[in-house]
Amino acid sequence: MPFIPHTEQEVQQMLATIGVDSIDDLFDEIPAELTQFSLEGIPEGLTEMEVSGLMHQRARQDAGAHCFIGAGAYDHHIPAAVWEVATRGEFYSAYTPYQAEASQGTLQLLYEFQSMMTALMDMDASNASLYDGASALGEAMLMAVRSNRKSKSGKILVPTSLNPAYRDAAYSIVKNQGIEMVGIAVDAQTGKTDLSALDAYDNEDITAMVICQPNFFGVLEDVDALTAWAEQRNIMTVAVVNPLIMSVLKPPGQWGSNGADIACGEGQPLGIPLSSGGPYFGFMCCREKIVRQMPGRIIGRTLDLDGKPGFTLTLQAREQHIRRSKATSNICTNQGLMVTAATIHMAMLGAEGLARTAGASHQNHRKLVSRLTEINGVEAVFSSPVFHETVLRLPIATDQVLTRLADDDVLAGYNLSKDYPELGNVLLVCSTEKQTDQGVDIFVEKLKNLLS
Amino acid sequence: MPFIPHTEQEVQQMLATIGVDSIDDLFDEIPAELTQFSLEGIPEGLTEMEVSGLMHQRARQDAGAHCFIGAGAYDHHIPAAVWEVATRGEFYSAYTPYQAEASQGTLQLLYEFQSMMTALMDMDASNASLYDGASALGEAMLMAVRSNRKSKSGKILVPTSLNPAYRDAAYSIVKNQGIEMVGIAVDAQTGKTDLSALDAYDNEDITAMVICQPNFFGVLEDVDALTAWAEQRNIMTVAVVNPLIMSVLKPPGQWGSNGADIACGEGQPLGIPLSSGGPYFGFMCCREKIVRQMPGRIIGRTLDLDGKPGFTLTLQAREQHIRRSKATSNICTNQGLMVTAATIHMAMLGAEGLARTAGASHQNHRKLVSRLTEINGVEAVFSSPVFHETVLRLPIATDQVLTRLADDDVLAGYNLSKDYPELGNVLLVCSTEKQTDQGVDIFVEKLKNLLS
Amino acid sequence: MLIFEQSSSGRRALAQSPAKKAALDDLPADVLRKDPPAMPEVSELQVVRHYTRLSQKNFSIDTNFYPLGSCTMKYNPRACNSLVMLPGLVDRHPHAPDSHSQGFLSCMFELQEILKHVTGMKQVSLSPMAGAQGEFAGVAMIRAYHDAKGDNERREIIVPDAAHGTNPASAVMCGFKIREIPTKNDGDIDIEALKEVLGPQTAGIMLTNPSTVGVFERRIQEIARLVHEAGGLLYYDGANLNAILGKVRPGDMGFDVIHMNLHKTFSTPHGGGGPGAGPVGVSERLVPFLPVPMVDFDGDKYRFLTKQERPETIGRLSAFAGNASILLRAYIYARMLGREGMTRVAEYSTLNANYMLKKMQLAGFQPAYPERRATHEFIITLKKQAKELGINAMDFAKRLLDYGVHAPTTYFPLLVPECFLIEPTETESIDALDYFIESMIKIQEEAETQSDMVKGAPHTLPVRRLDDVKAARELDIAWKGCDN
Amino acid sequence: MLIFEQSSSGRRALAQSPAKKAALDDLPADVLRKDPPAMPEVSELQVVRHYTRLSQKNFSIDTNFYPLGSCTMKYNPRACNSLVMLPGLVDRHPHAPDSHSQGFLSCMFELQEILKHVTGMKQVSLSPMAGAQGEFAGVAMIRAYHDAKGDNERREIIVPDAAHGTNPASAVMCGFKIREIPTKNDGDIDIEALKEVLGPQTAGIMLTNPSTVGVFERRIQEIARLVHEAGGLLYYDGANLNAILGKVRPGDMGFDVIHMNLHKTFSTPHGGGGPGAGPVGVSERLVPFLPVPMVDFDGDKYRFLTKQERPETIGRLSAFAGNASILLRAYIYARMLGREGMTRVAEYSTLNANYMLKKMQLAGFQPAYPERRATHEFIITLKKQAKELGINAMDFAKRLLDYGVHAPTTYFPLLVPECFLIEPTETESIDALDYFIESMIKIQEEAETQSDMVKGAPHTLPVRRLDDVKAARELDIAWKGCDN
Ligand SMILES: Cc1ncc(COP(=O)(O)O)c(C=O)c1O
Ligand SMILES: Cc1ncc(COP(=O)(O)O)c(C=O)c1O
């Protein structure tokens, strides 16, 4: 009985208090015919020592490669203090801060998080997180549809340069609500959303438009032009951005003339380890005027009975526990612990540290790409500027390159050919500030050998 | 300037307040000719990311072997909670609890530690730690000499079955104070201290005697007989024990008729990781009547101004910061954090958990030894019962065995031939509860191959 | 003080970012940011000190008894955290090739299997990231099922009035209309009312069992029969799975789809609001629709299954594979529990709840369902205290904080007036339970003799009661600089 | 409540020890324990909760400004902790063969080199486990040196009256007699008095520079010359090395042996009392006597040197190689600082101390050495307050705790009456320094207007002032069961 403190004597005492003979008596309201089954398929319990041995072994199986994969999850340095503080029991094992007086630690931290995110995005308001970047986009689409009362169509323009997993997840989330996602092509030359492709929608009722920065190819979009186009047509703009990179690139709040309406994305680059894809956290920011359409928890600063400042959940009338079927979203549990870490991480790095991290990632990437494209048959697919991620064309099948290099513990990148067969043999490679010269040398050498 | 928060503007403001022009002006009392030197030999600073990469690399260099070495440091399971709680900032970054009111966490924990150690040893008093097992023995010898006022000789009987590193360290510590350590031979057959060898000292003025349980060979000593012999002659007894094993073996407080006078040893098996030999912690317990001779800090329970119980450093008149040259020891900083972990560890395991851990280690060891001694030419050297550690005779040089097996990532044991050349090719092997059948299989297979 | 208010222009944690600033001279000027965001400029020590001190202002399982009903605030084993931080796990990229994923994938596959067995479902997908997303996935599968059959008129989901808010909200997100049915005075749902709303428009029903009022729905088999006969499917909200783990299985009760809250039943951390993990399990007929990715094992290698292999899936719900390292934590916990441990979770959480219920009843507190067994939780109604003493459930809740105990869930489910939903969990000792009951008895005395003091509680926390109205009216949800 | 008082007979943390009990039937009955020790019987959650809550009762660097003079309570980088916990480091056995030790040994060797360079000594041994053991090792080397020359009459060690208690205590442990010399009013030692005690019986002198009164010993070169001329050696107590790191080196000042407190200058944790690390560095003449083990590098492999290779060593001081993973932490810290970082430690700790000194002086507090520069620390004497207001240094110290600031070192060094030895360290921001000064000013006001309140401080901590006399008289140093 791991984790159960009861002694036999205490159990007897408790049963006597209750007035039953056995624990099984407490289950006497359950129909007897439902309790006949076997759990043989579940292994027997292990001690912590045994499970620790097992997990060390499993961990070693997957460990120790040079990783050049990005594609939505980025291996950035995380200060040791971040997770040492974030996993303190008081943060780690607290519930959602419903009892505000007993949760001022988490509440103040979340208020600080909201403040940092609005600063980073240059937006008015931020919520306290959604599940991940992809589902946040789904929620942002729903929010845009709710917010744009002038439009009836529920049509949302989505560039094909959006991460395909985001497209899929968002589609799963919005498809049952009569929303239509309309693909906008990418310029085959530049890798940017094709501005001229928008002409086709000039006179259509479009509810919202998604704009990525950078897009899935690493390419920098003409965010001002795209936003301006949408602004002129009262189309809600939903920015999907890498928040780390917003420390050096123009943030959504400054796009076009008035800025994007909603900004969302994946918070992972802000202090969350790769850990097989989760838990990460989705963030969402918006303009003040549509804050009541925002899904998720929001923390506000207020005063207590003595006039002392304090923090509390606010605008709860948007949420499912108050509004039930009329809520802005069904989300309840969000990604609190991840946000705790991200807040500490952002405080630790500050604007300057984030900018240096983004900058070094990009600089490393230029080195990597220039080394790789020296190899015969390897070339960049798109002509436009990128940020720390590039699509490369390969002379042989991407799959084959990935498998062979993995044998040498080089994880060469993301197989873009799966999602974009029209691009041929293409590989999405990524760099962060953690990239080492030694890692690049090995990558180049192994790839050269394979291709020669 | 990692870890320095000053901005240039603040520096100027501070210098202006002080009334100097530059930071260098603050060093104007240092003779100029002393400041001409170069630090070229020290590398340039690294970021945390860089040093983290470096340490991961260094760690990988030494990782991943099956370890059958004991010889004073034991690879026991440590619950994850132990170090997660012990390294909380409030424990990790506090000083020695001089300001009692601001240190009740550490002080109560240390009181609980003392309580657990006295229970485990069945002694009256415990201090709050010394450096390690070996130096604790040195201190125990000095304490015994101070405590045994009837004896003048300063002669201490020390069995040759004592860990030789303990003997050396204790000697370094006591040698300048006119103390003589007299070796007592071991019975070549049983591996136990030779009781008949004591006859030679029947009529000598002996101040103290050291008794190990188990001894360095893993062999269980006749602690009752040894203690009784000393008691009859008013010789102070200093027990050197493995505290984990005291959960199943008769503790020092119950040896002979009245128990040992002082018990000390290495606390490492109580929740401290191997970590290359330190930090561990030395523990020391004693009878009430000699507690004022004990070195190191002691915590007492008392009341505060309001009559509320609280904890504070007590009997400080023994210590260097009060008594200076007349102190019982020069020790100041001890091993607080290790004791923090050990206290949590002992609370977590309890008497039953410690006993199960010791028991499983021993049971595993019986399996290991029976497997190894099936190999031709491998046999146990001593006939007496051992506890989780055994001296094996090998048909070839121990060094050679160790080196060859290490190539296969089997760390086969401790080379006892170095310290006891008279025993021939001998190896000290050890088991803990973490030993796996798979590990044993590999060990046996590799050794078999080598010897065949 | 906010971390922003500790800023000094130009200060930073120098060890934490690259020593040199990159030029970015390959990028066009108009994509670059002009002014840096107004973020804190502080030292590493300031950060550590600030957030360490903030943390101390929280109640948490690690520091307090936390009997928050419906939330299963049980001990979160620290090993689950430290082991997922091992190199190889913490730094595995979600797109790592299969060759570098077997360790991780084997854990995921085995977790799928364990959850399958303990719920009695046919197959499990781990990808939903919390309970509500599990609900969404489950209801979406119900819709996909009917749609696949061309049964397009089934657009109603039935939920009891006591249901958690996420149930109707999730159903609406799947495009359904909600039909609410009442709960009877004995805590079971009103089957007559159910019969009335069932029909060809019925897509399904969402139930929690034990229900949110803390009792086991006794006529579950009849309900299942009725719903199935009407052509609907049954959804099981697994928030209360702790009560029955290993004792009775949703699959055997007749449910077609279930989500589990691993952050409740499988003890992954709540983290001040998340993350969770809400795997879904299904009966045979819903298997094709499970969300992707799932993990498959061919006896030799583990691999992900995606839309390619599972064309009828409702799709993916996240960019990668859900809250992977929360799933890993749950896996570690499940392996430590093992088969026997699972059953004991239900047994001892139920024992604790019934013990508390009985002792509180003896102390004069009024159970909402006095004739019923408690499950892993139970409800006390404080309506008498509210009426006679003017001390309501909120007042009791706030005063409990002064006693160092986190308040139970208050005002949920709403149908019980002045309700206290109390869930002790199996990891709490009798001492903690007794301390809670003693505290309640003391507060009752205080309510009778010094009611103003109780109404003014808490008195010993970092803040007293907060002005929620002001918070919503004068919205201050982000720091706007020193001038504000 | 003690953890013992939360016990219940038979309760335990079941995940934490083997599921089966071994028989031990191979062992003779008389060596076995009859009754289990009376230790706590508690659950895993109880342990975590108890010690988490206890921790919150501590002041610490991570939660409070901690200007404890002579103790260098600077920020302890968390990376130093987490990196030494990596598999490969945390589980390396001290007797692992060289083939499995190169990672660890290379760190140790490089640390030896760094410490050598920054102190200006010829060679360094890392093995002493704290400052006091470093002192012991150093003085033992002085003795070994004289003994090796047959100079057996040198049995006196000179220490200033302001020296830390460990200095005389360590010298006595090496069999020396202590000669104390006074400190002058300007904080330097009295060189005339020194001359008087020097002679053929002089083994050496132990100095701290900057001294424990917080000033730099200006005539250090003259002192070195005098002591050397008398045939003695100079010992440097490195507790205050933070003040001069990279600015001036003990080796250049003429010292023959130095210990460093890595838990001060190199920011390894104090851990509520330790562990520390007290490496020793020596000048040419003491090299043969350094304690073992040391680490050697032949350009290819790293290895330990022991008595075999170093026959004149004073021996080993621990069972293995000292506080190895504290040394690793110091190594990590040293690598992050780098060459430039070292110097800045001294510069900014000195800047902070001088700034505080000046501001406190302006606020009316009385420096002990008003004519002198502060080094990394300085002394304020509160004798005026004690005399005129009846509020002494202890009262100020206790009241500071109510302000959330740890008290400076009080009553050390003893020669300054009502002394406050204040060491801010370089990692504290001007805000923290200003807050301390403001608090002191407020306490001064309180002392003038509500002195009883100050004398009764602290008021906001878990306990008020404790009865130390009772603690020593009615000794209660171990829990004796519930009956007590
Ligand atoms: C009964 C019930 N259903 C559903 C949920 C939603 O789960 P989650 O918060 O993980 O989204 C909860 C959580 O509080 C709950 O208590
Ligand atoms: C001046 C001085 N010397 C020596 C020491 C002793 O160092 P340790 O506590 O590491 O033994 C100290 C520690 O407080 C000190 O301040």
Tab-separated table of C-alpha atoms in Angstrom, chain B residues 98 320-322 324, chain D residues 68-71 160-168 208 211-214 237 239-240 264 377-380 393 408-422:
chain	number	residue	atom	x	y	z
B	98	TYR	CA	23.203	30.893	15.636
B	320	GLN	CA	35.788	26.939	19.847
B	321	HIS	CA	33.768	30.097	19.379
B	322	ILE	CA	33.376	30.336	23.168
B	324	ARG	CA	38.866	29.044	21.835
D	68	LEU	CA	26.384	37.739	8.572
D	69	GLY	CA	29.923	39.046	8.972
D	70	SER	CA	32.774	36.581	8.436
D	71	CYS	CA	30.375	34.119	6.794
D	160	PRO	CA	45.809	38.101	17.314
D	161	ASP	CA	43.180	38.623	19.985
D	162	ALA	CA	40.642	39.219	17.222
D	163	ALA	CA	41.251	35.802	15.655
D	164	HIS	CA	38.408	33.413	15.070
D	165	GLY	CA	38.041	30.744	17.770
D	166	THR	CA	39.017	27.996	15.387
D	167	ASN	CA	42.540	29.433	15.047
D	168	PRO	CA	43.708	28.816	18.605
D	208	THR	CA	43.294	36.748	8.689
D	211	SER	CA	41.338	40.764	9.568
D	212	THR	CA	38.237	39.798	11.469
D	213	VAL	CA	37.697	43.443	12.357
D	214	GLY	CA	37.056	44.181	8.708
D	237	ASP	CA	43.001	32.141	7.452
D	239	ALA	CA	37.672	33.127	5.709
D	240	ASN	CA	37.873	36.662	4.355
D	264	LYS	CA	32.247	31.267	1.712
D	377	GLU	CA	32.772	43.793	5.792
D	378	PHE	CA	32.851	46.341	8.570
D	379	ILE	CA	31.988	46.783	12.210
D	380	ILE	CA	29.458	49.048	13.846
D	393	ALA	CA	23.593	44.591	19.871
D	408	PRO	CA	24.810	40.518	11.267
D	409	THR	CA	27.377	38.689	13.357
D	410	THR	CA	27.159	39.952	16.930
D	411	TYR	CA	29.749	39.895	19.672
D	412	PHE	CA	32.500	38.720	17.348
D	413	PRO	CA	35.202	39.817	17.373
D	414	LEU	CA	34.857	40.275	21.097
D	415	LEU	CA	37.306	43.117	21.406
D	416	VAL	CA	34.792	45.574	19.946
D	417	PRO	CA	31.984	46.166	22.452
D	418	GLU	CA	28.378	45.642	21.265
D	419	CYS	CA	29.667	44.814	17.865
D	420	PHE	CA	27.821	44.258	14.618
D	421	LEU	CA	30.037	42.682	11.971
D	422	ILE	CA	28.252	43.378	8.699
